[in-house]
PDB file of C-alpha atoms in Angstrom:
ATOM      1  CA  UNK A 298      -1.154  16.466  20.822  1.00  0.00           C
ATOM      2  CA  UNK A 299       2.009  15.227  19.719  1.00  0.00           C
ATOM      3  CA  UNK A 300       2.916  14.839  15.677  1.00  0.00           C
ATOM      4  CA  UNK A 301       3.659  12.143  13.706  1.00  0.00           C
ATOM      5  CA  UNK A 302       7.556  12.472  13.940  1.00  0.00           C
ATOM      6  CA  UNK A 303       7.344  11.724  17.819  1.00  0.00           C
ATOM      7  CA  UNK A 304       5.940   8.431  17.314  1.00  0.00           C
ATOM      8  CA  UNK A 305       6.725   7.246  13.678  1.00  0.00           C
ATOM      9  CA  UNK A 306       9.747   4.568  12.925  1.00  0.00           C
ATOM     10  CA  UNK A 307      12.430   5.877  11.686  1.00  0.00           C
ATOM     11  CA  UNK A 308      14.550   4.795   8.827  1.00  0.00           C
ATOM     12  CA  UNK A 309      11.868   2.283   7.661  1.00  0.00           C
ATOM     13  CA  UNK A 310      12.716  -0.810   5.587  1.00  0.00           C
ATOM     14  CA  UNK A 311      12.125  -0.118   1.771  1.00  0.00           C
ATOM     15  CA  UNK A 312      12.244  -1.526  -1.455  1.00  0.00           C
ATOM     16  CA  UNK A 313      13.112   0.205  -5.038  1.00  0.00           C
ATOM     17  CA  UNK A 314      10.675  -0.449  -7.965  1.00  0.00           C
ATOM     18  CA  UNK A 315      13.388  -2.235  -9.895  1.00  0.00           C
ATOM     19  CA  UNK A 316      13.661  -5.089  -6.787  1.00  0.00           C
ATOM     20  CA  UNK A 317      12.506  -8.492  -7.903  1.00  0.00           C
ATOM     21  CA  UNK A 318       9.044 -10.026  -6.265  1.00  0.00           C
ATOM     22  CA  UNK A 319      11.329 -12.455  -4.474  1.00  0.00           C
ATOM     23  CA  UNK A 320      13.278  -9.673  -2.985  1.00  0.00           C
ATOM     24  CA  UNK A 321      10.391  -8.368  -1.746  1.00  0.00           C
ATOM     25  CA  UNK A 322       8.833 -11.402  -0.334  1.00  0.00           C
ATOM     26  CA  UNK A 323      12.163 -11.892   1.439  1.00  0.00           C
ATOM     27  CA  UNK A 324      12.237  -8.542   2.975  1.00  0.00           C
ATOM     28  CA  UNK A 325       8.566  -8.698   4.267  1.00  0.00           C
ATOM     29  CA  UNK A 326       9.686 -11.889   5.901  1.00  0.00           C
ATOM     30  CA  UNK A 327      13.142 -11.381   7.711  1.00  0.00           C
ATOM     31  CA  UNK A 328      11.764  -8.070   8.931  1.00  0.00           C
ATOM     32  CA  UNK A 329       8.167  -9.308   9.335  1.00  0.00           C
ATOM     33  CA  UNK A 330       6.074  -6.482   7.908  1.00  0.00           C
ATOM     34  CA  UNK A 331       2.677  -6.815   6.277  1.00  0.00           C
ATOM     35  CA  UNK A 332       4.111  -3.877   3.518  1.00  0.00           C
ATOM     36  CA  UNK A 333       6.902  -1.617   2.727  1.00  0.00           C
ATOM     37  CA  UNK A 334       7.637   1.688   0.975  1.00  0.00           C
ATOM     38  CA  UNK A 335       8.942   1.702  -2.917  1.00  0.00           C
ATOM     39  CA  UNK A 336      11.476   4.432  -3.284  1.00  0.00           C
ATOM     40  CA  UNK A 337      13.077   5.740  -6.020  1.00  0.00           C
ATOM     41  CA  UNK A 338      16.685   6.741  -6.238  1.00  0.00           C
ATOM     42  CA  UNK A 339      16.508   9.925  -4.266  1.00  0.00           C
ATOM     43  CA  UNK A 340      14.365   8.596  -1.275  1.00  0.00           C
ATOM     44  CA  UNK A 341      10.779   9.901  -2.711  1.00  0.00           C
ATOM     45  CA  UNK A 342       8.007   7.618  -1.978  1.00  0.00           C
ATOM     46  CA  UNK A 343       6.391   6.513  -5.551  1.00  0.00           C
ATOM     47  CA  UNK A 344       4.268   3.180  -4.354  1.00  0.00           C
ATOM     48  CA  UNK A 345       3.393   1.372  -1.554  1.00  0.00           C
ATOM     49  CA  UNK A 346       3.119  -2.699  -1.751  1.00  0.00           C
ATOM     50  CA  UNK A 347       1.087  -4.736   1.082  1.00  0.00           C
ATOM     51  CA  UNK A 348      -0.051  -7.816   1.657  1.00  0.00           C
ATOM     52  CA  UNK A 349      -3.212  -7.197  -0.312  1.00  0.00           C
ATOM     53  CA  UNK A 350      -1.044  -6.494  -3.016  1.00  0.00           C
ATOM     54  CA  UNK A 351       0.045 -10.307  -3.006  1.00  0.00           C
ATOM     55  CA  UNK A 352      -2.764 -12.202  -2.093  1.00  0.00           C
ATOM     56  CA  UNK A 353      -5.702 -12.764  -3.473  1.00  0.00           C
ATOM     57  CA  UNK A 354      -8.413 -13.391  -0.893  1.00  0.00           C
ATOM     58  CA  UNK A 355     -11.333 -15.017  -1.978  1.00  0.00           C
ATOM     59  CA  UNK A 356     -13.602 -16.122  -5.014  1.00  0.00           C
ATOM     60  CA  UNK A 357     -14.337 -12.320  -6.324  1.00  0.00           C
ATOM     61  CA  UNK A 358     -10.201 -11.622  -6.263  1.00  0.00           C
ATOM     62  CA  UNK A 359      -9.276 -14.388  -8.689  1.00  0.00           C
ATOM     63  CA  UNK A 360      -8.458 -13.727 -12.395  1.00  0.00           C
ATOM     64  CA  UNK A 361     -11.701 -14.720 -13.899  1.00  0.00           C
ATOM     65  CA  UNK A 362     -12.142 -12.612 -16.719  1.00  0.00           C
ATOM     66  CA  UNK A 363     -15.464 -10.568 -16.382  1.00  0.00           C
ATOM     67  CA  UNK A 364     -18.850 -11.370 -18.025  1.00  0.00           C
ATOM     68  CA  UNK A 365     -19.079 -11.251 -21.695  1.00  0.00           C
ATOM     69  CA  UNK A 366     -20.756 -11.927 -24.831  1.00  0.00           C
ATOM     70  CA  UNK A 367     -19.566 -12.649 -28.046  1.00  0.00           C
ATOM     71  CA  UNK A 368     -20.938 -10.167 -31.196  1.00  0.00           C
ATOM     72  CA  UNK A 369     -20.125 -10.855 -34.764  1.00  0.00           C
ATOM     73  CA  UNK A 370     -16.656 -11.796 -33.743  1.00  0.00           C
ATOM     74  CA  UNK A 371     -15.617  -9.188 -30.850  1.00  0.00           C
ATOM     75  CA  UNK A 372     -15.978  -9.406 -27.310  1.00  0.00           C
ATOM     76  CA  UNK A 373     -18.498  -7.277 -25.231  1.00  0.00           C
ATOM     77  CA  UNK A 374     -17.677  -6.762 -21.710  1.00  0.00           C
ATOM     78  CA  UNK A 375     -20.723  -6.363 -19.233  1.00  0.00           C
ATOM     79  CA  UNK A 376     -18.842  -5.319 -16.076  1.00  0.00           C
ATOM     80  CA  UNK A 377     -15.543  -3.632 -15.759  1.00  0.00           C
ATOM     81  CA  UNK A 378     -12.449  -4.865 -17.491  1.00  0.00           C
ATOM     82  CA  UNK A 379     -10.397  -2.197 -15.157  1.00  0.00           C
ATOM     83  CA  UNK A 380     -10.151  -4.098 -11.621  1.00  0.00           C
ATOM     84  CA  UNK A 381      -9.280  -7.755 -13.824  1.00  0.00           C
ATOM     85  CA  UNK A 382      -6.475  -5.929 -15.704  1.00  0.00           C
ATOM     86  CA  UNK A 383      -4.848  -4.505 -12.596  1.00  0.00           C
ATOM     87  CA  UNK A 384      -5.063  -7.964 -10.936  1.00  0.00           C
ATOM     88  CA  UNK A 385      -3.647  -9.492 -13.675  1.00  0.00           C
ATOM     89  CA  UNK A 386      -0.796  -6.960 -14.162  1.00  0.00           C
ATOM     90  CA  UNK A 387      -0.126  -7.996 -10.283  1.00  0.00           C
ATOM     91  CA  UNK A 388      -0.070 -11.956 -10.235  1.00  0.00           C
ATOM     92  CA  UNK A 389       2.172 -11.775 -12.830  1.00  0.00           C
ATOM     93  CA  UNK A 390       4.592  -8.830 -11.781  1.00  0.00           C
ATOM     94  CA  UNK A 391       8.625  -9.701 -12.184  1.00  0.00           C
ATOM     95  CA  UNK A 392       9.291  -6.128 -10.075  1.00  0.00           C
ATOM     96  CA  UNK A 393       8.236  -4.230  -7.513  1.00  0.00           C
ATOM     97  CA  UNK A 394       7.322  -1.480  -9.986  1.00  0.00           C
ATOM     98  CA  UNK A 395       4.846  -4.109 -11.895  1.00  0.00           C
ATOM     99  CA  UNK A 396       2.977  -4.565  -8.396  1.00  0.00           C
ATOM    100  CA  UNK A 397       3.058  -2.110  -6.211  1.00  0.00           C
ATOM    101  CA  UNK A 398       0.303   0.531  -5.544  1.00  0.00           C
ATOM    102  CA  UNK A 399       1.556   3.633  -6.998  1.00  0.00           C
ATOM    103  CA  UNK A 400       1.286   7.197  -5.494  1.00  0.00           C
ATOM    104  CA  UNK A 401       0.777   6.189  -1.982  1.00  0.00           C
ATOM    105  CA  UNK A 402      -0.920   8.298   0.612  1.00  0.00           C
ATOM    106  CA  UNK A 403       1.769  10.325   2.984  1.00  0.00           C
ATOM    107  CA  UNK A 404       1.894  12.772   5.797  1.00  0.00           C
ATOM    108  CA  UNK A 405       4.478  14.939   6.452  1.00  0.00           C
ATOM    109  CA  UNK A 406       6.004  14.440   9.667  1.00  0.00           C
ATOM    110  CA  UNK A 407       4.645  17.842  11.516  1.00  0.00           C
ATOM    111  CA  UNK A 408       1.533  16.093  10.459  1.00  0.00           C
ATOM    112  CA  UNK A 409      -0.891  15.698  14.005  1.00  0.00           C
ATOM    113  CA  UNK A 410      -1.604  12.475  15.138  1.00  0.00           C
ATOM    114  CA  UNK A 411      -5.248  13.108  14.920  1.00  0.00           C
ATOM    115  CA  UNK A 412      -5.136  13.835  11.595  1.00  0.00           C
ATOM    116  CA  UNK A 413      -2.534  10.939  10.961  1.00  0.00           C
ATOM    117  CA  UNK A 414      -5.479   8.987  12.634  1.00  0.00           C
ATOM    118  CA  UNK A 415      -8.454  10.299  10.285  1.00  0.00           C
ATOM    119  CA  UNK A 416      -6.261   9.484   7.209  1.00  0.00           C
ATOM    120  CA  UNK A 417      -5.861   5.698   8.283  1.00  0.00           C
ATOM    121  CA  UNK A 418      -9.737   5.609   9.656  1.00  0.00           C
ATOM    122  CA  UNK A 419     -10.977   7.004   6.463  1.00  0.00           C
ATOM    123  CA  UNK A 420      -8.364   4.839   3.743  1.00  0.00           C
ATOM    124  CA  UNK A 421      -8.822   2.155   5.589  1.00  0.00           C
ATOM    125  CA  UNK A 422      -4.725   2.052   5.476  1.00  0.00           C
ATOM    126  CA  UNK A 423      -2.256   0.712   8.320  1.00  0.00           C
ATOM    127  CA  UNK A 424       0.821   1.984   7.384  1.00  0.00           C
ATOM    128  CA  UNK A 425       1.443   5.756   6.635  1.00  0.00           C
ATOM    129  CA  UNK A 426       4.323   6.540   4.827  1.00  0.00           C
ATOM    130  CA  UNK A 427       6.206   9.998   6.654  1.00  0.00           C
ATOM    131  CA  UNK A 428       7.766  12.787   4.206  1.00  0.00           C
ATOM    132  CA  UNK A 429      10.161  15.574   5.070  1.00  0.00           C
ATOM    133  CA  UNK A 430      10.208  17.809   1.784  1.00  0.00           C
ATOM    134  CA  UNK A 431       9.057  14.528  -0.356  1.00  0.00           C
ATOM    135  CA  UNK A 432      11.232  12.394   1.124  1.00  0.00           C
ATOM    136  CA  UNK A 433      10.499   9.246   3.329  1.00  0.00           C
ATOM    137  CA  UNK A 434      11.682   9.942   7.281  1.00  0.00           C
ATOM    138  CA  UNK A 435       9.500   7.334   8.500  1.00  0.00           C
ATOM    139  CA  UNK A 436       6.381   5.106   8.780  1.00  0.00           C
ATOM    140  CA  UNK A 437       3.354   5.505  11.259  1.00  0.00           C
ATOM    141  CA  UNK A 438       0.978   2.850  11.758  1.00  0.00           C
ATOM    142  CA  UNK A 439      -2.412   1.749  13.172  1.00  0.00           C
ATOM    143  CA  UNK A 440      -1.335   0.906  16.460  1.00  0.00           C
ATOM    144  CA  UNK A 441       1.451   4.115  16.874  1.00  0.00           C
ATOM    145  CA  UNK A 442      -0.994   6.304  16.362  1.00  0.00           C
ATOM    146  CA  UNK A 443      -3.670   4.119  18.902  1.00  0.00           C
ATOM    147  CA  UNK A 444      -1.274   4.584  21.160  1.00  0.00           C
ATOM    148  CA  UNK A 445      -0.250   8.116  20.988  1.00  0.00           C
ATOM    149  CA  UNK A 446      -4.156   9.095  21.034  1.00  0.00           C
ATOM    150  CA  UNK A 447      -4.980   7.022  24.118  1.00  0.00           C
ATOM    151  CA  UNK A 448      -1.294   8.195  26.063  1.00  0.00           C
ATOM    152  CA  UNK A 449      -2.976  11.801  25.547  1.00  0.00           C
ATOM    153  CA  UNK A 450      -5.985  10.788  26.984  1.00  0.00           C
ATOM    154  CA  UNK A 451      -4.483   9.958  30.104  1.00  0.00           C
TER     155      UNK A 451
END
């Protein structure tokens, strides 16, 4: 079975946390990626922004604030405040740091593809980032590691 450095990209496209949200739209488009890496300075992974990070997808995503009643003067939630206040946070992000998804799942590159492949199955991710001694070497995704498992099936 081969590991995730035989099939991952290399030298992936990334962004810092201190890019503007334009920046990053831009980069998603001229290199036509659903999400990229955030990076700090010395080429550690420290978020991960995607698509869902951007958009909001239907009725339940949109910035309604949560059921409440009002109490001699103060505000009483019924449902969580927590999943509003890190949307909000997000459709009004300046930075990457403001909207990405920090400490983002990674596998080291001697990582097995199987195991690459139970990590996206069960986080329901499509883009792994790839470490070498914490930093990023590469990105695996859905489809590389598809491919690698049904190759070694043959």
């Amino acid at each position: 079975m081969p590991t995730v450095a035989e099939i991952m990209e290399r030298d992936p496209v990334t962004v810092s946390p201190e890019d503007t949200v334009e920046t990053l739209l831009r980069t998603l488009r001229d290199h036509e990626l659903p999400g990229v890496p955030v990076v700090n300075g010395g080429g550690r992974p420290i978020g991960i922004v995607t698509e869902a990070d951007l958009v909001m997808v239907d009725e339940e995503e949109d910035l309604r604030l949560p059921l409440h009643i009002d109490l001699f003067g103060a505000q009483i939630f019924l449902g969580p405040v927590k999943r509003f206040e890190e949307r909000f946070k997000k459709a009004i992000a300046a930075t990457v740091g403001e909207m990405m998804t920090p400490d983002p799942i990674t596998v080291d590159s001697d990582t097995d593809v199987r195991e690459a492949a139970r990590i996206i199955a069960e986080r329901r991710h499509n883009r792994l980032p790839v470490v070498e001694h914490g930093r990023l070497v590469g990105v695996v995704t859905r489809l590389d590691v598809l491919e690698a498992l049904v190759d070694d099936q043959r």
